[in-house]
mmCIF file of C-alpha atoms in Angstrom:
data_model
loop_
_atom_site.group_PDB
_atom_site.id
_atom_site.type_symbol
_atom_site.label_atom_id
_atom_site.label_comp_id
_atom_site.label_asym_id
_atom_site.label_seq_id
_atom_site.Cartn_x
_atom_site.Cartn_y
_atom_site.Cartn_z
ATOM 1 C CA MET A 1 0.650 3.265 28.316
ATOM 2 C CA LYS A 2 3.870 2.733 29.989
ATOM 3 C CA LYS A 3 7.011 3.602 28.164
ATOM 4 C CA THR A 4 9.424 1.363 27.591
ATOM 5 C CA SER A 5 13.196 1.465 27.594
ATOM 6 C CA GLU A 6 14.977 2.286 24.729
ATOM 7 C CA GLY A 7 15.965 -1.176 22.502
ATOM 8 C CA GLU A 8 13.578 -2.918 25.053
ATOM 9 C CA ARG A 9 11.472 -5.520 22.706
ATOM 10 C CA ILE A 10 7.503 -4.539 22.560
ATOM 11 C CA GLY A 11 5.720 -8.014 21.980
ATOM 12 C CA VAL A 12 3.027 -8.150 19.608
ATOM 13 C CA PHE A 13 0.207 -8.885 22.407
ATOM 14 C CA ALA A 14 1.601 -5.291 24.276
ATOM 15 C CA ALA A 15 1.146 -3.802 21.288
ATOM 16 C CA LEU A 16 -2.333 -4.924 20.291
ATOM 17 C CA LYS A 17 -3.125 -3.935 23.655
ATOM 18 C CA ALA A 18 -1.807 -0.243 23.791
ATOM 19 C CA THR A 19 -3.415 -0.138 20.586
ATOM 20 C CA PRO A 20 -5.920 3.319 21.080
ATOM 21 C CA ARG A 21 -9.482 2.972 19.977
ATOM 22 C CA THR A 22 -8.840 5.074 17.651
ATOM 23 C CA ALA A 23 -6.590 3.531 15.559
ATOM 24 C CA ARG A 24 -8.219 0.034 16.223
ATOM 25 C CA PHE A 25 -11.117 1.846 14.395
ATOM 26 C CA LEU A 26 -9.162 2.963 11.096
ATOM 27 C CA LEU A 27 -7.740 0.054 11.115
ATOM 28 C CA GLY A 28 -11.391 -2.142 11.031
ATOM 29 C CA GLY A 29 -12.987 0.337 8.829
ATOM 30 C CA ILE A 30 -9.177 -0.697 6.444
ATOM 31 C CA PHE A 31 -10.442 -4.438 6.748
ATOM 32 C CA VAL A 32 -13.841 -4.403 6.296
ATOM 33 C CA ASN A 33 -13.131 -1.984 2.587
ATOM 34 C CA GLN A 34 -10.034 -4.210 1.784
ATOM 35 C CA MET A 35 -12.495 -6.830 1.999
ATOM 36 C CA GLY A 36 -14.647 -6.008 -0.356
ATOM 37 C CA ALA A 37 -12.943 -4.286 -3.055
ATOM 38 C CA PHE A 38 -12.848 -6.089 -5.962
ATOM 39 C CA VAL A 39 -12.753 -3.543 -8.569
ATOM 40 C CA GLN A 40 -8.819 -4.529 -9.341
ATOM 41 C CA THR A 41 -9.479 -7.841 -8.798
ATOM 42 C CA PHE A 42 -12.150 -9.343 -11.111
ATOM 43 C CA LEU A 43 -12.813 -5.742 -13.781
ATOM 44 C CA VAL A 44 -11.044 -8.380 -16.013
ATOM 45 C CA LEU A 45 -13.436 -11.556 -15.676
ATOM 46 C CA TYR A 46 -15.989 -9.080 -14.401
ATOM 47 C CA LEU A 47 -16.528 -7.361 -18.445
ATOM 48 C CA VAL A 48 -15.224 -10.464 -20.049
ATOM 49 C CA HIS A 49 -17.933 -12.086 -18.684
ATOM 50 C CA ASN A 50 -20.034 -9.461 -20.466
ATOM 51 C CA HIS A 51 -18.791 -9.851 -23.381
ATOM 52 C CA TRP A 52 -16.048 -7.353 -23.865
ATOM 53 C CA SER A 53 -12.699 -8.518 -25.391
ATOM 54 C CA THR A 54 -10.026 -8.929 -23.169
ATOM 55 C CA LYS A 55 -7.823 -6.388 -25.480
ATOM 56 C CA HIS A 56 -10.788 -3.521 -23.674
ATOM 57 C CA ALA A 57 -11.009 -5.042 -20.249
ATOM 58 C CA GLY A 58 -7.012 -4.906 -19.971
ATOM 59 C CA LEU A 59 -6.973 -1.180 -21.331
ATOM 60 C CA CYS A 60 -9.751 -1.061 -18.483
ATOM 61 C CA LEU A 61 -7.625 -2.425 -15.799
ATOM 62 C CA GLY A 62 -4.967 -0.195 -17.012
ATOM 63 C CA ALA A 63 -7.311 3.110 -16.859
ATOM 64 C CA TYR A 64 -7.444 2.213 -12.842
ATOM 65 C CA SER A 65 -3.588 1.149 -12.112
ATOM 66 C CA LEU A 66 -3.197 5.424 -13.496
ATOM 67 C CA GLY A 67 -6.632 6.565 -11.770
ATOM 68 C CA ALA A 68 -4.830 5.030 -8.576
ATOM 69 C CA LEU A 69 -1.285 6.625 -9.144
ATOM 70 C CA ALA A 70 -2.763 10.175 -9.645
ATOM 71 C CA GLY A 71 -5.060 9.352 -6.619
ATOM 72 C CA GLY A 72 -2.219 9.498 -4.062
ATOM 73 C CA LEU A 73 -1.016 12.499 -5.188
ATOM 74 C CA ILE A 74 -4.823 13.857 -4.488
ATOM 75 C CA GLY A 75 -5.050 11.628 -1.010
ATOM 76 C CA GLY A 76 -2.390 13.362 -0.122
ATOM 77 C CA GLU A 77 -2.579 16.880 -1.250
ATOM 78 C CA LEU A 78 -7.044 16.281 0.628
ATOM 79 C CA THR A 79 -5.190 14.866 3.257
ATOM 80 C CA GLN A 80 -2.948 18.268 3.765
ATOM 81 C CA ARG A 81 -6.135 20.469 3.125
ATOM 82 C CA LEU A 82 -8.606 18.219 4.502
ATOM 83 C CA GLY A 83 -7.794 16.751 7.525
ATOM 84 C CA PRO A 84 -7.191 12.628 7.391
ATOM 85 C CA ARG A 85 -10.792 11.721 8.830
ATOM 86 C CA ASN A 86 -12.434 14.093 5.539
ATOM 87 C CA THR A 87 -9.992 13.308 3.654
ATOM 88 C CA ILE A 88 -10.706 9.227 4.195
ATOM 89 C CA ILE A 89 -14.820 10.021 4.082
ATOM 90 C CA THR A 90 -14.747 12.136 0.665
ATOM 91 C CA ALA A 91 -12.527 9.326 -1.040
ATOM 92 C CA MET A 92 -14.791 6.599 0.488
ATOM 93 C CA SER A 93 -18.076 8.314 -0.807
ATOM 94 C CA CYS A 94 -16.839 8.908 -4.426
ATOM 95 C CA SER A 95 -15.313 5.815 -4.594
ATOM 96 C CA ALA A 96 -18.759 4.091 -3.222
ATOM 97 C CA LEU A 97 -21.007 6.264 -6.291
ATOM 98 C CA LEU A 98 -18.440 5.406 -8.731
ATOM 99 C CA VAL A 99 -17.423 1.669 -8.086
ATOM 100 C CA ALA A 100 -21.511 1.108 -7.597
ATOM 101 C CA SER A 101 -22.168 2.451 -10.933
ATOM 102 C CA LEU A 102 -20.434 0.337 -12.841
ATOM 103 C CA PRO A 103 -22.907 -2.392 -13.602
ATOM 104 C CA LEU A 104 -25.362 0.556 -15.239
ATOM 105 C CA LEU A 105 -22.135 0.599 -17.720
ATOM 106 C CA LYS A 106 -21.781 -2.990 -18.385
ATOM 107 C CA ASP A 107 -22.321 -2.718 -21.908
ATOM 108 C CA PRO A 108 -19.426 -3.111 -24.679
ATOM 109 C CA GLY A 109 -20.604 -0.163 -26.352
ATOM 110 C CA ASN A 110 -20.444 2.366 -23.145
ATOM 111 C CA TYR A 111 -16.015 1.465 -23.777
ATOM 112 C CA GLY A 112 -14.868 5.248 -22.760
ATOM 113 C CA PHE A 113 -17.263 5.964 -19.876
ATOM 114 C CA VAL A 114 -16.248 2.903 -18.278
ATOM 115 C CA VAL A 115 -12.819 3.685 -18.775
ATOM 116 C CA ALA A 116 -13.538 7.124 -17.416
ATOM 117 C CA LEU A 117 -15.673 5.532 -14.567
ATOM 118 C CA VAL A 118 -12.985 2.951 -13.620
ATOM 119 C CA GLY A 119 -10.284 5.328 -13.731
ATOM 120 C CA ALA A 120 -11.589 7.895 -11.454
ATOM 121 C CA ALA A 121 -12.733 4.682 -9.715
ATOM 122 C CA GLY A 122 -8.903 4.095 -9.273
ATOM 123 C CA ALA A 123 -8.553 7.663 -8.269
ATOM 124 C CA ALA A 124 -10.738 7.565 -5.295
ATOM 125 C CA THR A 125 -10.099 4.518 -3.793
ATOM 126 C CA ALA A 126 -6.186 5.528 -3.351
ATOM 127 C CA ALA A 127 -6.821 9.083 -1.967
ATOM 128 C CA TYR A 128 -7.988 7.428 1.255
ATOM 129 C CA ARG A 129 -4.791 5.939 1.911
ATOM 130 C CA PRO A 130 -2.236 9.126 2.844
ATOM 131 C CA GLY A 131 -5.366 10.217 5.071
ATOM 132 C CA ALA A 132 -5.797 6.632 7.103
ATOM 133 C CA SER A 133 -1.618 6.776 6.873
ATOM 134 C CA ALA A 134 -1.405 10.105 8.720
ATOM 135 C CA LEU A 135 -4.229 9.736 11.266
ATOM 136 C CA LEU A 136 -2.997 6.220 11.779
ATOM 137 C CA ASN A 137 0.619 7.384 12.573
ATOM 138 C CA GLU A 138 -0.620 10.735 15.088
ATOM 139 C CA ALA A 139 -2.889 8.078 17.152
ATOM 140 C CA MET A 140 -0.069 5.581 17.685
ATOM 141 C CA PRO A 141 2.639 5.809 20.756
ATOM 142 C CA GLU A 142 5.755 6.974 19.175
ATOM 143 C CA GLU A 143 7.579 3.261 20.156
ATOM 144 C CA LEU A 144 4.713 1.793 17.880
ATOM 145 C CA ARG A 145 4.465 3.427 14.899
ATOM 146 C CA VAL A 146 6.172 1.023 12.828
ATOM 147 C CA MET A 147 4.501 -1.915 14.295
ATOM 148 C CA ALA A 148 1.354 0.427 12.864
ATOM 149 C CA PHE A 149 2.091 -0.078 9.666
ATOM 150 C CA SER A 150 2.670 -3.330 10.039
ATOM 151 C CA MET A 151 -1.526 -4.070 11.746
ATOM 152 C CA MET A 152 -1.996 -1.644 9.206
ATOM 153 C CA ARG A 153 -0.780 -4.668 6.057
ATOM 154 C CA THR A 154 -1.758 -7.047 7.992
ATOM 155 C CA ALA A 155 -5.945 -5.359 7.844
ATOM 156 C CA LEU A 156 -5.639 -5.811 4.379
ATOM 157 C CA ASN A 157 -4.007 -8.869 3.522
ATOM 158 C CA LEU A 158 -6.995 -9.989 6.093
ATOM 159 C CA GLY A 159 -9.018 -8.824 4.095
ATOM 160 C CA SER A 160 -7.231 -9.182 0.628
ATOM 161 C CA VAL A 161 -7.638 -13.612 1.455
ATOM 162 C CA ILE A 162 -11.200 -13.400 3.057
ATOM 163 C CA GLY A 163 -12.517 -11.190 -0.213
ATOM 164 C CA PRO A 164 -11.965 -13.946 -3.649
ATOM 165 C CA PHE A 165 -14.798 -16.471 -1.373
ATOM 166 C CA THR A 166 -16.810 -13.440 -0.773
ATOM 167 C CA ALA A 167 -16.867 -12.755 -4.277
ATOM 168 C CA ALA A 168 -17.127 -16.662 -5.429
ATOM 169 C CA ALA A 169 -20.626 -16.737 -3.362
ATOM 170 C CA LEU A 170 -21.732 -13.205 -5.230
ATOM 171 C CA THR A 171 -20.516 -14.458 -8.509
ATOM 172 C CA GLN A 172 -22.819 -17.794 -8.088
ATOM 173 C CA ALA A 173 -25.970 -15.416 -7.697
ATOM 174 C CA ASN A 174 -25.356 -12.128 -9.905
ATOM 175 C CA TRP A 175 -21.581 -10.491 -10.926
ATOM 176 C CA ASP A 176 -23.556 -7.351 -10.765
ATOM 177 C CA LEU A 177 -23.648 -7.958 -7.013
ATOM 178 C CA LEU A 178 -19.770 -7.451 -6.735
ATOM 179 C CA TYR A 179 -19.711 -3.955 -7.626
ATOM 180 C CA TRP A 180 -22.955 -3.132 -4.966
ATOM 181 C CA VAL A 181 -21.299 -5.049 -2.674
ATOM 182 C CA ASP A 182 -18.162 -3.241 -3.362
ATOM 183 C CA GLY A 183 -19.615 0.370 -3.614
ATOM 184 C CA ALA A 184 -21.927 -0.770 0.287
ATOM 185 C CA THR A 185 -18.346 -1.370 1.847
ATOM 186 C CA ALA A 186 -17.451 1.848 1.031
ATOM 187 C CA LEU A 187 -19.796 3.684 2.134
ATOM 188 C CA GLY A 188 -20.054 1.584 5.450
ATOM 189 C CA TYR A 189 -16.425 3.211 5.601
ATOM 190 C CA ALA A 190 -17.170 6.692 5.421
ATOM 191 C CA LEU A 191 -20.038 6.630 7.614
ATOM 192 C CA PHE A 192 -17.919 4.861 10.387
ATOM 193 C CA SER A 193 -15.350 7.322 9.588
ATOM 194 C CA LEU A 194 -17.806 9.694 9.980
ATOM 195 C CA ALA A 195 -19.133 8.332 13.304
ATOM 196 C CA PHE A 196 -15.882 6.882 14.948
ATOM 197 C CA LEU A 197 -12.976 8.239 13.900
ATOM 198 C CA PRO A 198 -12.002 11.908 15.313
ATOM 199 C CA ALA A 199 -11.893 15.049 13.415
ATOM 200 C CA LYS A 200 -8.653 15.524 15.339
ATOM 201 C CA ALA A 201 -7.245 12.867 16.953
ATOM 202 C CA ALA A 202 -4.762 13.300 20.092
ATOM 203 C CA ASP A 203 -1.291 12.197 20.128
ATOM 204 C CA SER A 204 -0.352 9.136 22.773
ATOM 205 C CA HIS A 205 1.862 11.756 24.581
ATOM 206 C CA GLY A 206 -0.983 13.879 26.060
ATOM 207 C CA THR A 207 -0.602 16.392 23.490
ATOM 208 C CA SER A 208 -3.855 18.463 22.514
ATOM 209 C CA PRO A 209 -5.932 17.562 19.281
ATOM 210 C CA GLN A 210 -5.125 20.632 17.823
ATOM 211 C CA ALA A 211 -1.118 20.479 18.598
ATOM 212 C CA VAL A 212 -0.920 17.335 16.470
ATOM 213 C CA THR A 213 -3.597 17.467 13.282
ATOM 214 C CA GLU A 214 -4.330 20.573 13.040
ATOM 215 C CA VAL A 215 -3.758 21.578 9.443
ATOM 216 C CA GLN A 216 -0.938 24.073 9.006
ATOM 217 C CA PRO A 217 -0.763 26.014 5.489
ATOM 218 C CA ALA A 218 1.484 25.205 3.206
ATOM 219 C CA LYS A 219 1.283 27.490 0.231
ATOM 220 C CA LYS A 220 4.942 27.214 -0.412
ATOM 221 C CA ILE A 221 5.723 23.076 -0.304
ATOM 222 C CA GLY A 222 4.421 21.693 -3.198
ATOM 223 C CA TYR A 223 5.472 18.032 -4.578
ATOM 224 C CA LEU A 224 8.063 19.919 -6.395
ATOM 225 C CA ALA A 225 9.769 20.965 -3.461
ATOM 226 C CA ILE A 226 9.572 16.937 -2.057
ATOM 227 C CA LEU A 227 11.817 15.334 -5.187
ATOM 228 C CA ARG A 228 14.624 18.414 -4.457
ATOM 229 C CA ASP A 229 14.690 16.802 -1.033
ATOM 230 C CA THR A 230 17.382 14.678 -1.984
ATOM 231 C CA LYS A 231 16.973 11.667 0.488
ATOM 232 C CA PHE A 232 13.598 11.209 -0.098
ATOM 233 C CA ALA A 233 13.766 11.632 -3.780
ATOM 234 C CA LEU A 234 16.193 7.660 -3.397
ATOM 235 C CA TYR A 235 13.434 7.033 -0.551
ATOM 236 C CA LEU A 236 10.599 7.386 -3.456
ATOM 237 C CA ALA A 237 13.317 6.018 -5.414
ATOM 238 C CA SER A 238 13.518 2.728 -3.858
ATOM 239 C CA MET A 239 9.759 2.557 -3.119
ATOM 240 C CA THR A 240 9.158 2.574 -6.974
ATOM 241 C CA LEU A 241 11.357 -0.184 -7.878
ATOM 242 C CA SER A 242 10.826 -2.861 -5.265
ATOM 243 C CA ALA A 243 6.812 -2.524 -6.616
ATOM 244 C CA MET A 244 8.332 -2.850 -9.905
ATOM 245 C CA PHE A 245 10.373 -6.074 -8.938
ATOM 246 C CA TYR A 246 7.180 -6.983 -6.680
ATOM 247 C CA MET A 247 5.004 -7.700 -9.278
ATOM 248 C CA GLN A 248 7.233 -9.933 -11.162
ATOM 249 C CA PHE A 249 6.272 -12.550 -8.603
ATOM 250 C CA MET A 250 1.865 -12.121 -9.740
ATOM 251 C CA ALA A 251 2.961 -11.063 -13.831
ATOM 252 C CA VAL A 252 6.198 -13.445 -13.768
ATOM 253 C CA LEU A 253 6.260 -16.171 -11.810
ATOM 254 C CA PRO A 254 3.242 -17.913 -13.363
ATOM 255 C CA LEU A 255 4.431 -17.336 -16.242
ATOM 256 C CA LYS A 256 7.373 -19.713 -15.548
ATOM 257 C CA VAL A 257 5.797 -21.680 -13.602
ATOM 258 C CA GLN A 258 3.584 -22.818 -16.337
ATOM 259 C CA ALA A 259 6.500 -22.344 -19.037
ATOM 260 C CA ASP A 260 8.509 -25.236 -16.233
ATOM 261 C CA GLY A 261 5.339 -27.623 -17.227
ATOM 262 C CA HIS A 262 4.284 -27.597 -13.442
ATOM 263 C CA PRO A 263 0.362 -27.684 -12.719
ATOM 264 C CA ILE A 264 -0.762 -23.831 -11.882
ATOM 265 C CA ALA A 265 -1.267 -25.409 -8.535
ATOM 266 C CA LEU A 266 1.914 -24.981 -7.793
ATOM 267 C CA TYR A 267 1.851 -20.586 -8.343
ATOM 268 C CA SER A 268 -1.220 -21.068 -6.435
ATOM 269 C CA SER A 269 0.826 -22.912 -3.668
ATOM 270 C CA ALA A 270 3.081 -20.138 -3.755
ATOM 271 C CA LEU A 271 0.353 -17.186 -3.291
ATOM 272 C CA ALA A 272 -1.112 -19.189 -0.144
ATOM 273 C CA LEU A 273 2.188 -19.578 1.172
ATOM 274 C CA SER A 274 2.798 -16.132 0.972
ATOM 275 C CA SER A 275 -0.587 -14.766 2.356
ATOM 276 C CA GLY A 276 -0.005 -17.187 5.209
ATOM 277 C CA LEU A 277 3.562 -16.141 6.507
ATOM 278 C CA LEU A 278 2.493 -12.177 6.024
ATOM 279 C CA ILE A 279 -0.943 -12.870 8.320
ATOM 280 C CA THR A 280 0.968 -15.255 10.756
ATOM 281 C CA LEU A 281 4.221 -13.342 11.051
ATOM 282 C CA GLU A 282 4.293 -10.011 10.040
ATOM 283 C CA LEU A 283 3.507 -8.540 12.901
ATOM 284 C CA LYS A 284 5.931 -10.810 15.155
ATOM 285 C CA ILE A 285 8.756 -9.632 12.820
ATOM 286 C CA THR A 286 8.328 -6.056 13.270
ATOM 287 C CA SER A 287 8.352 -6.291 17.056
ATOM 288 C CA TYR A 288 11.856 -6.926 16.312
ATOM 289 C CA VAL A 289 12.263 -5.314 13.507
ATOM 290 C CA SER A 290 10.830 -2.259 14.719
ATOM 291 C CA HIS A 291 13.822 -1.563 16.913
ATOM 292 C CA TRP A 292 16.034 -1.644 14.041
ATOM 293 C CA LYS A 293 17.683 1.284 12.663
ATOM 294 C CA ALA A 294 15.432 2.440 9.928
ATOM 295 C CA PRO A 295 18.057 2.156 7.292
ATOM 296 C CA VAL A 296 19.117 -0.823 8.137
ATOM 297 C CA ALA A 297 15.415 -2.447 7.989
ATOM 298 C CA ALA A 298 14.930 -1.607 4.440
ATOM 299 C CA GLY A 299 17.894 -2.239 2.558
ATOM 300 C CA ILE A 300 18.553 -5.189 4.357
ATOM 301 C CA GLY A 301 14.418 -5.876 3.255
ATOM 302 C CA THR A 302 14.807 -4.855 -0.083
ATOM 303 C CA LEU A 303 18.133 -7.366 -0.291
ATOM 304 C CA VAL A 304 16.207 -10.246 0.801
ATOM 305 C CA MET A 305 13.346 -9.542 -0.921
ATOM 306 C CA SER A 306 15.063 -9.345 -4.386
ATOM 307 C CA LEU A 307 17.097 -12.939 -3.648
ATOM 308 C CA GLY A 308 14.235 -14.186 -3.348
ATOM 309 C CA LEU A 309 12.567 -13.615 -6.573
ATOM 310 C CA THR A 310 16.500 -14.644 -8.113
ATOM 311 C CA ALA A 311 16.494 -17.665 -6.498
ATOM 312 C CA TYR A 312 13.788 -18.764 -9.098
ATOM 313 C CA ALA A 313 16.456 -18.679 -12.504
ATOM 314 C CA ILE A 314 17.897 -21.510 -10.023
ATOM 315 C CA SER A 315 15.656 -23.899 -11.517
ATOM 316 C CA GLY A 316 11.656 -24.658 -11.700
ATOM 317 C CA ALA A 317 11.532 -26.709 -9.121
ATOM 318 C CA PRO A 318 8.156 -27.044 -6.609
ATOM 319 C CA VAL A 319 11.019 -26.912 -4.031
ATOM 320 C CA VAL A 320 12.672 -23.772 -5.505
ATOM 321 C CA ILE A 321 9.802 -22.268 -6.373
ATOM 322 C CA LEU A 322 8.328 -22.608 -2.529
ATOM 323 C CA LEU A 323 11.472 -21.395 -0.481
ATOM 324 C CA GLY A 324 12.376 -18.302 -3.605
ATOM 325 C CA THR A 325 8.668 -17.417 -1.380
ATOM 326 C CA ALA A 326 9.630 -17.668 1.407
ATOM 327 C CA VAL A 327 12.433 -15.662 1.383
ATOM 328 C CA PHE A 328 10.882 -12.908 -0.713
ATOM 329 C CA VAL A 329 8.119 -12.692 1.786
ATOM 330 C CA SER A 330 10.450 -13.168 4.441
ATOM 331 C CA GLY A 331 12.690 -9.600 2.805
ATOM 332 C CA MET A 332 9.192 -7.981 2.469
ATOM 333 C CA MET A 333 8.234 -8.270 6.058
ATOM 334 C CA THR A 334 11.030 -6.804 7.195
ATOM 335 C CA SER A 335 11.123 -3.405 5.204
ATOM 336 C CA GLY A 336 7.749 -3.309 4.700
ATOM 337 C CA PRO A 337 6.612 -1.724 7.698
ATOM 338 C CA THR A 338 10.234 0.451 8.088
ATOM 339 C CA LEU A 339 9.315 1.979 4.316
ATOM 340 C CA TRP A 340 5.341 2.673 4.720
ATOM 341 C CA ALA A 341 5.915 4.814 8.089
ATOM 342 C CA HIS A 342 8.915 7.434 7.041
ATOM 343 C CA PRO A 343 7.136 9.125 5.203
ATOM 344 C CA ALA A 344 4.031 9.641 8.581
ATOM 345 C CA LYS A 345 6.790 11.148 10.438
ATOM 346 C CA LYS A 346 7.103 14.390 8.437
ATOM 347 C CA PRO A 347 6.284 17.338 9.755
ATOM 348 C CA ALA A 348 2.576 17.964 9.556
ATOM 349 C CA GLU A 349 2.680 21.138 7.449
ATOM 350 C CA VAL A 350 4.325 18.678 5.309
ATOM 351 C CA LYS A 351 2.664 15.325 5.926
ATOM 352 C CA GLY A 352 0.238 14.709 3.484
ATOM 353 C CA ARG A 353 2.275 15.636 0.287
ATOM 354 C CA TYR A 354 5.133 13.035 1.726
ATOM 355 C CA ILE A 355 2.891 9.942 2.371
ATOM 356 C CA GLY A 356 1.041 11.161 -1.088
ATOM 357 C CA SER A 357 4.354 11.135 -2.942
ATOM 358 C CA SER A 358 5.251 7.646 -1.689
ATOM 359 C CA GLN A 359 1.877 6.305 -2.390
ATOM 360 C CA ALA A 360 2.121 7.149 -5.481
ATOM 361 C CA ALA A 361 5.500 5.834 -6.080
ATOM 362 C CA PHE A 362 4.652 3.499 -5.135
ATOM 363 C CA SER A 363 1.513 2.768 -7.401
ATOM 364 C CA LEU A 364 4.019 3.928 -10.675
ATOM 365 C CA GLY A 365 6.265 0.710 -10.263
ATOM 366 C CA SER A 366 3.112 -1.174 -9.556
ATOM 367 C CA ALA A 367 1.768 0.058 -13.571
ATOM 368 C CA THR A 368 4.853 -0.236 -14.982
ATOM 369 C CA GLY A 369 5.929 -3.033 -13.396
ATOM 370 C CA THR A 370 3.538 -5.308 -15.171
ATOM 371 C CA THR A 371 4.119 -4.511 -18.466
ATOM 372 C CA LEU A 372 7.773 -3.970 -18.144
ATOM 373 C CA GLY A 373 8.086 -7.554 -16.361
ATOM 374 C CA VAL A 374 6.338 -9.318 -18.933
ATOM 375 C CA LEU A 375 7.870 -8.029 -21.825
ATOM 376 C CA ALA A 376 11.668 -8.364 -20.094
ATOM 377 C CA TRP A 377 10.093 -12.300 -20.192
ATOM 378 C CA GLY A 378 9.417 -12.975 -23.457
ATOM 379 C CA MET A 379 13.244 -11.740 -24.347
ATOM 380 C CA LEU A 380 15.405 -12.669 -21.590
ATOM 381 C CA GLY A 381 13.129 -16.331 -20.381
ATOM 382 C CA ASN A 382 14.897 -16.610 -16.438
ATOM 383 C CA GLY A 383 17.292 -13.476 -16.493
ATOM 384 C CA ILE A 384 14.505 -11.424 -15.738
ATOM 385 C CA TRP A 385 15.475 -13.110 -12.236
ATOM 386 C CA LEU A 386 18.996 -11.520 -12.213
ATOM 387 C CA LEU A 387 17.710 -8.634 -13.221
ATOM 388 C CA CYS A 388 14.860 -8.323 -10.622
ATOM 389 C CA GLY A 389 18.195 -8.928 -7.851
ATOM 390 C CA ALA A 390 19.754 -6.213 -9.689
ATOM 391 C CA ILE A 391 17.367 -3.841 -9.362
ATOM 392 C CA GLY A 392 16.967 -4.923 -5.605
ATOM 393 C CA ALA A 393 20.054 -4.426 -4.986
ATOM 394 C CA ILE A 394 19.631 -0.391 -6.073
ATOM 395 C CA ALA A 395 16.455 -0.093 -4.897
ATOM 396 C CA ALA A 396 17.864 -1.892 -1.292
ATOM 397 C CA LEU A 397 20.609 1.379 -1.338
ATOM 398 C CA CYS A 398 18.363 4.029 -2.221
ATOM 399 C CA ALA A 399 16.727 3.206 0.373
ATOM 400 C CA ALA A 400 19.354 2.884 3.208
ATOM 401 C CA TYR A 401 20.459 6.239 2.442
ATOM 402 C CA GLY A 402 16.611 7.836 1.934
ATOM 403 C CA LEU A 403 16.367 6.978 5.341
ATOM 404 C CA SER A 404 19.267 8.125 6.354
ATOM 405 C CA GLU A 405 17.851 11.217 8.338
ATOM 406 C CA THR A 406 18.375 11.517 11.484
ATOM 407 C CA ARG A 407 15.875 11.115 14.371
ATOM 408 C CA GLU A 408 16.725 14.154 16.613
ATOM 409 C CA LYS A 409 16.772 16.121 12.694
ATOM 410 C CA SER A 410 14.502 19.400 13.931
ATOM 411 C CA ARG A 411 11.093 20.403 12.516
ATOM 412 C CA GLN A 412 11.814 23.244 11.593
ATOM 413 C CA GLN A 413 14.630 22.002 9.302
ATOM 414 C CA ASP A 414 12.453 19.416 7.355
ATOM 415 C CA ILE A 415 10.103 22.332 6.379
ATOM 416 C CA SER A 416 12.926 24.404 5.889
ATOM 417 C CA LYS A 417 14.831 22.617 3.094
ATOM 418 C CA VAL A 418 11.492 22.044 1.316
ATOM 419 C CA ALA A 419 10.884 25.553 1.163
ATOM 420 C CA ASP A 420 14.625 26.526 0.357
ATOM 421 C CA ALA A 421 14.250 23.865 -2.055
ATOM 422 C CA THR A 422 10.812 25.396 -3.715
ATOM 423 C CA ALA A 423 12.139 29.074 -3.384
ATOM 424 C CA ALA A 424 15.340 28.307 -5.419
#
């Protein structure tokens, strides 16, 4: 690919055309897998349909979230030890087996087994993501790596939009098909990865595959040492806090819409607006934002996200809800690709664990944000949106400072810093 001069913007179509075949295969697999990912979205409905209590069904969903939290760390470790492609194959194969087994245990008397099964499924499903992020980063040209994570988010969003329509059709025939199809798509992703993804992806500048992806021994560099990397710890704090206030869009906004006397169709409209903006505009916005300094993109985007939620405190009028949603999503599109691309820039010796840490931090915020948000709504009412603004400001500061590392920082300095922290 012909390199652009520094600061020159690369358009969406030019970026798509320059995307290497490995990245296209990877993104296609992510889309298909997400299109069939029904566990988290339909688990409560599925269990209630099979005569479970809503309490037990909700606890199973909580087990899935906790499993996903652990899965990020497991996936980071597997990426470090097995390499990205083997991590994807292993995680998706395990996910396929676990998810497809759920209909066999759907009887309410199997509550304990299902909690364990769903928790393991959450871990397996989340474990593929560090490998996918690492491989995508390696396959893409350096100037398109932020854009690559925007492409990944678009593939995930497209799958998330199409998936529910597929699920609705499946439930008309047999609810068990949800998890058999989910297992089949996960297995298909594993087989697809085995057939089409390289064990070692050559980087876009012509260096040998071994130089880019060979997993080096990193015995002295673990997760505790990563947490002693002050700037990265702030980045992780930003990811956790961002996930916490992001979840209020899912957990508390429908409660507000209902409390204000509006039909639930208003919330559905906000969801549709969110998905539509993400799918149609994120790549275009990223083509501009990817040339900003990382702390600026991450900090401003995170702050704008929180301001969009804060607008909900002004009024419950439909126009305010929709405008607030548009601002919220604009911030998400500004900060998201830069934040998700950040840990993939780390040296190969520690990259997998850094990516796994970021996945776990976001999962932690997602898992706790829903419960804490509903509790805060009960105590504060509309005051929760002002709280989101305050948390968002803190998250923006953490993101801006956490991503302020200079690009010239050498690979050896990155490794030495973490290794020294371990020795201490």
